[in-house]
């Protein structure tokens, strides 16, 4: 039963009132079916899914008689499928929002290219070279739709997407195809913008294909094209509506380019790649460039006082950076100038003047006052500035007169005299003189400019940055104490990359003391991160500090940390083994792992991964005897991998064993079958339909975790057992007796499945491939695994790859064919599969040579292969490897019959070798055969390795 049929049975069985889903091929058989289907309130499949099905079928490659893959045929079936896809898009009124949401980039690209084709867009001509005003309405509209999609796709592709599941070739192929399409679209982006901008100048209405116009195209392309060129055919799109859509798309693309430019400038600033002389730099870039090159000029800030392009927080940030450098020594003059520039900017915007500036004016040096007046003059364009700006500048200058010794300096300046009338100036000067007489000379002076502490928000930000970077437990505690003295808020949220397992989060957040809560959370999160990057030394320090802390108040958290430290040591040891260490784990570590597996659980949060890795650890170090002992049932219920480990250990311990060992093997079988089965509890969509796709996604998710567990195993017998189980499982669900995959110990597994329909066949196939591939990364010389890998490629018709692994299996057990390959490796079944591989690859002479390797020479296959004239191998160069005289005699006959005298002489020469004389002793003939076998297999290895 096909997958589609199975889906129908499952759906109809669960909800008899729900009609079966219509298959894609039914639309080919009934011309009216598509239109009727699309008119339904809830069509199944939905329109975008139909587009995918039609185009996927139309794009399927064909295979010729020589088993060579050919491009999709241009026949009536495929043309009809493409037309059906266009009709569905026409039903959706070519709504790009709907199409982009439901279709992948490759599918939508194929659809729109087909639209260009049926709309008679001239092939081979760039769209930017077309005059839209002279094109038929449907043709021009097709060009506009394609170029709208092109720039929209460039923008959408810039946003991050959820990563697809690795391991499937089809996903990787689609990703590469998408990247290629995006590359072309980005190269043509400028042309697409020009096309769309050109369309804004067109004042006429446009028309786009509908189901009716597409039907006319199918009936008579020449007539239909004539009609669609008229102004009455198709769906009418007004010029105003089109211009609105195009304007929005161009605006979004333009905003996207500005965002990219911002990212680019930011990266250049961080990497120090900015050139101050670059005229293309914006104010941000110029300032960063000056700082990087130590060119401490403030011209950019003075200019910004006029343009007001830089945000105030950036200017303040630059000042803080220089203040930090002042504390290290030097640059105080630059700080004074920046402070003055920022004060003038604040004054022009009506902001309160900073304390730093006011302190600077307390007994300032002459050059500071002169610079302040210069900045004021250059920041105010007296001819263009508004009256409001001038009034604000006057207020600022009045504030500067608060100090008596500045009165005459400021009031005598040209700017002051230009902004205030003479009478106003006299009144102001008199007021300042009177005020200076009442100044309390005993008032406590303000502290030194650099003694003023930075704002609390600045200190908090700097401490938070240190907290993020620090890996020293004592320093982390010290920083948190400082932060809590300045603000009371949850500092464990400072970095969203800090993650603690969900199993522990509630226990930690229930800690009453906020400082302790932050410290426990951050120590654990940092330690877990260090494990992922294999920085085990820092992890030990962080976890030890956390353990010491929680021991004082929480027995529950103490056990949690002990479990995490156990996981740390297990991973550290297994990492060492993966890197080449063969040292057995210390007895203390083995004892701690046993203690964890025997632990009685009393309301204790447990991470499933700890149990998984402990089980994998015990299996890897052949602690099968121990794993078969009873562990607490509650732990088994909480962690199914512990039960799985028990069954694996029991099965391995009894291999090879009597029939009684099949009892534990059967239990292991049932657990794996359950993992690979689709749940019987069907999930329903909002419209009530059963979603088998979601079920498959769920089963693939469970299986993905199972594969992750398997990839922690490295014990050969355990992996061989799992490979054997999945190979038998795979063979049953494929139900192909002729093309079964082979493996060791297949006899211990059941030969039937109770509920075949519940099994996710694709999930099983993926697991077999992943498992064998992973095992071969651990030991690429395991001949059993190599044969299994070869069989997997063989049953999936990948003959060259299959032959590669068959030859590799023979090479590893014979010192690269310097010895005879054992008959239990090259069995008759393996040899026959190698023969078929060569035959499917059109290497017919190799087929004839391999026919001699069989226990009984297969003359019929050999003769049939030698009759083939279209052979892709070296033909007569392989004659030296033939030792069977009957085959050589047949060769001479064939070449004589064809008039191939040179090849006939080569065959006669091969027959004439004395060691092939039939009267020779059997030992001589066997030696001659073995010699030719070795040389032939070595030659084959050079071809396929």
mmCIF file of N, CA, C and O in Angstrom, residues 48 92 94-105 108 111-112 145-156 161 249:
data_model
loop_
_atom_site.group_PDB
_atom_site.id
_atom_site.type_symbol
_atom_site.label_atom_id
_atom_site.label_comp_id
_atom_site.label_asym_id
_atom_site.label_seq_id
_atom_site.Cartn_x
_atom_site.Cartn_y
_atom_site.Cartn_z
ATOM 1 N N UNK A 48 -2.210 25.981 -2.292
ATOM 2 C CA UNK A 48 -0.743 26.023 -2.395
ATOM 3 C C UNK A 48 -0.143 24.630 -2.387
ATOM 4 O O UNK A 48 0.883 24.363 -3.020
ATOM 5 N N UNK A 92 -5.903 32.137 -6.891
ATOM 6 C CA UNK A 92 -5.462 32.933 -5.735
ATOM 7 C C UNK A 92 -5.198 34.394 -6.104
ATOM 8 O O UNK A 92 -4.707 35.157 -5.277
ATOM 9 N N UNK A 94 -2.947 35.638 -7.875
ATOM 10 C CA UNK A 94 -1.518 35.922 -7.902
ATOM 11 C C UNK A 94 -1.094 36.736 -6.685
ATOM 12 O O UNK A 94 -0.244 37.630 -6.771
ATOM 13 N N UNK A 95 -1.720 36.408 -5.540
ATOM 14 C CA UNK A 95 -1.411 37.096 -4.276
ATOM 15 C C UNK A 95 -0.048 36.618 -3.768
ATOM 16 O O UNK A 95 0.104 35.479 -3.306
ATOM 17 N N UNK A 96 0.953 37.484 -3.860
ATOM 18 C CA UNK A 96 2.312 37.085 -3.466
ATOM 19 C C UNK A 96 2.409 36.766 -1.975
ATOM 20 O O UNK A 96 3.216 35.930 -1.572
ATOM 21 N N UNK A 97 1.614 37.434 -1.138
ATOM 22 C CA UNK A 97 1.651 37.126 0.299
ATOM 23 C C UNK A 97 1.272 35.669 0.549
ATOM 24 O O UNK A 97 1.915 34.957 1.318
ATOM 25 N N UNK A 98 0.217 35.210 -0.124
ATOM 26 C CA UNK A 98 -0.235 33.824 0.039
ATOM 27 C C UNK A 98 0.775 32.851 -0.563
ATOM 28 O O UNK A 98 1.127 31.833 0.045
ATOM 29 N N UNK A 99 1.244 33.157 -1.751
ATOM 30 C CA UNK A 99 2.177 32.252 -2.434
ATOM 31 C C UNK A 99 3.503 32.153 -1.686
ATOM 32 O O UNK A 99 4.071 31.066 -1.556
ATOM 33 N N UNK A 100 4.021 33.277 -1.181
ATOM 34 C CA UNK A 100 5.308 33.240 -0.449
ATOM 35 C C UNK A 100 5.188 32.482 0.859
ATOM 36 O O UNK A 100 6.134 31.830 1.307
ATOM 37 N N UNK A 101 4.021 32.561 1.464
ATOM 38 C CA UNK A 101 3.832 31.871 2.747
ATOM 39 C C UNK A 101 3.732 30.365 2.561
ATOM 40 O O UNK A 101 4.217 29.597 3.398
ATOM 41 N N UNK A 102 3.137 29.923 1.459
ATOM 42 C CA UNK A 102 2.885 28.492 1.274
ATOM 43 C C UNK A 102 3.893 27.762 0.411
ATOM 44 O O UNK A 102 3.932 26.530 0.441
ATOM 45 N N UNK A 103 4.696 28.488 -0.385
ATOM 46 C CA UNK A 103 5.613 27.836 -1.321
ATOM 47 C C UNK A 103 7.057 28.185 -0.981
ATOM 48 O O UNK A 103 7.351 29.287 -0.533
ATOM 49 N N UNK A 104 7.933 27.232 -1.218
ATOM 50 C CA UNK A 104 9.366 27.497 -1.046
ATOM 51 C C UNK A 104 9.868 28.340 -2.218
ATOM 52 O O UNK A 104 9.202 28.474 -3.247
ATOM 53 N N UNK A 105 11.055 28.905 -2.044
ATOM 54 C CA UNK A 105 11.618 29.760 -3.098
ATOM 55 C C UNK A 105 11.791 28.998 -4.412
ATOM 56 O O UNK A 105 11.429 29.515 -5.473
ATOM 57 N N UNK A 108 8.247 28.503 -6.046
ATOM 58 C CA UNK A 108 7.669 29.766 -6.525
ATOM 59 C C UNK A 108 8.457 30.304 -7.708
ATOM 60 O O UNK A 108 7.886 30.900 -8.639
ATOM 61 N N UNK A 111 7.199 28.397 -10.651
ATOM 62 C CA UNK A 111 5.846 28.831 -11.011
ATOM 63 C C UNK A 111 5.880 30.140 -11.795
ATOM 64 O O UNK A 111 5.237 30.279 -12.847
ATOM 65 N N UNK A 112 6.632 31.120 -11.304
ATOM 66 C CA UNK A 112 6.649 32.431 -11.956
ATOM 67 C C UNK A 112 7.394 32.394 -13.282
ATOM 68 O O UNK A 112 7.069 33.142 -14.210
ATOM 69 N N UNK A 145 5.036 41.172 -11.865
ATOM 70 C CA UNK A 145 4.863 40.227 -10.747
ATOM 71 C C UNK A 145 6.171 39.528 -10.437
ATOM 72 O O UNK A 145 6.568 39.391 -9.272
ATOM 73 N N UNK A 146 6.896 39.087 -11.464
ATOM 74 C CA UNK A 146 8.158 38.382 -11.231
ATOM 75 C C UNK A 146 9.169 39.286 -10.516
ATOM 76 O O UNK A 146 9.825 38.873 -9.554
ATOM 77 N N UNK A 147 9.285 40.530 -10.961
ATOM 78 C CA UNK A 147 10.284 41.418 -10.359
ATOM 79 C C UNK A 147 9.863 41.897 -8.978
ATOM 80 O O UNK A 147 10.708 42.156 -8.122
ATOM 81 N N UNK A 148 8.547 42.004 -8.739
ATOM 82 C CA UNK A 148 8.096 42.270 -7.368
ATOM 83 C C UNK A 148 8.510 41.124 -6.456
ATOM 84 O O UNK A 148 9.027 41.334 -5.351
ATOM 85 N N UNK A 149 8.276 39.897 -6.914
ATOM 86 C CA UNK A 149 8.663 38.733 -6.100
ATOM 87 C C UNK A 149 10.169 38.713 -5.871
ATOM 88 O O UNK A 149 10.635 38.351 -4.783
ATOM 89 N N UNK A 150 10.952 39.095 -6.869
ATOM 90 C CA UNK A 150 12.413 39.033 -6.755
ATOM 91 C C UNK A 150 12.909 39.903 -5.609
ATOM 92 O O UNK A 150 13.676 39.449 -4.756
ATOM 93 N N UNK A 151 12.457 41.169 -5.544
ATOM 94 C CA UNK A 151 12.977 42.044 -4.481
ATOM 95 C C UNK A 151 12.359 41.700 -3.129
ATOM 96 O O UNK A 151 13.007 41.844 -2.098
ATOM 97 N N UNK A 152 11.112 41.214 -3.126
ATOM 98 C CA UNK A 152 10.502 40.780 -1.853
ATOM 99 C C UNK A 152 11.253 39.582 -1.294
ATOM 100 O O UNK A 152 11.466 39.479 -0.078
ATOM 101 N N UNK A 153 11.671 38.670 -2.163
ATOM 102 C CA UNK A 153 12.372 37.468 -1.714
ATOM 103 C C UNK A 153 13.741 37.822 -1.142
ATOM 104 O O UNK A 153 14.196 37.230 -0.163
ATOM 105 N N UNK A 154 14.419 38.787 -1.760
ATOM 106 C CA UNK A 154 15.716 39.218 -1.232
ATOM 107 C C UNK A 154 15.558 39.743 0.189
ATOM 108 O O UNK A 154 16.359 39.439 1.079
ATOM 109 N N UNK A 155 14.514 40.535 0.424
ATOM 110 C CA UNK A 155 14.283 41.085 1.760
ATOM 111 C C UNK A 155 13.929 39.984 2.754
ATOM 112 O O UNK A 155 14.496 39.878 3.840
ATOM 113 N N UNK A 156 12.970 39.099 2.376
ATOM 114 C CA UNK A 156 12.533 38.042 3.287
ATOM 115 C C UNK A 156 13.656 37.074 3.626
ATOM 116 O O UNK A 156 13.728 36.565 4.738
ATOM 117 N N UNK A 161 15.844 32.067 9.798
ATOM 118 C CA UNK A 161 14.800 31.056 9.768
ATOM 119 C C UNK A 161 15.169 29.903 10.661
ATOM 120 O O UNK A 161 16.344 29.661 10.939
ATOM 121 N N UNK A 249 6.616 47.716 -2.209
ATOM 122 C CA UNK A 249 7.728 46.772 -2.383
ATOM 123 C C UNK A 249 9.061 47.509 -2.535
ATOM 124 O O UNK A 249 10.076 47.095 -1.964
#
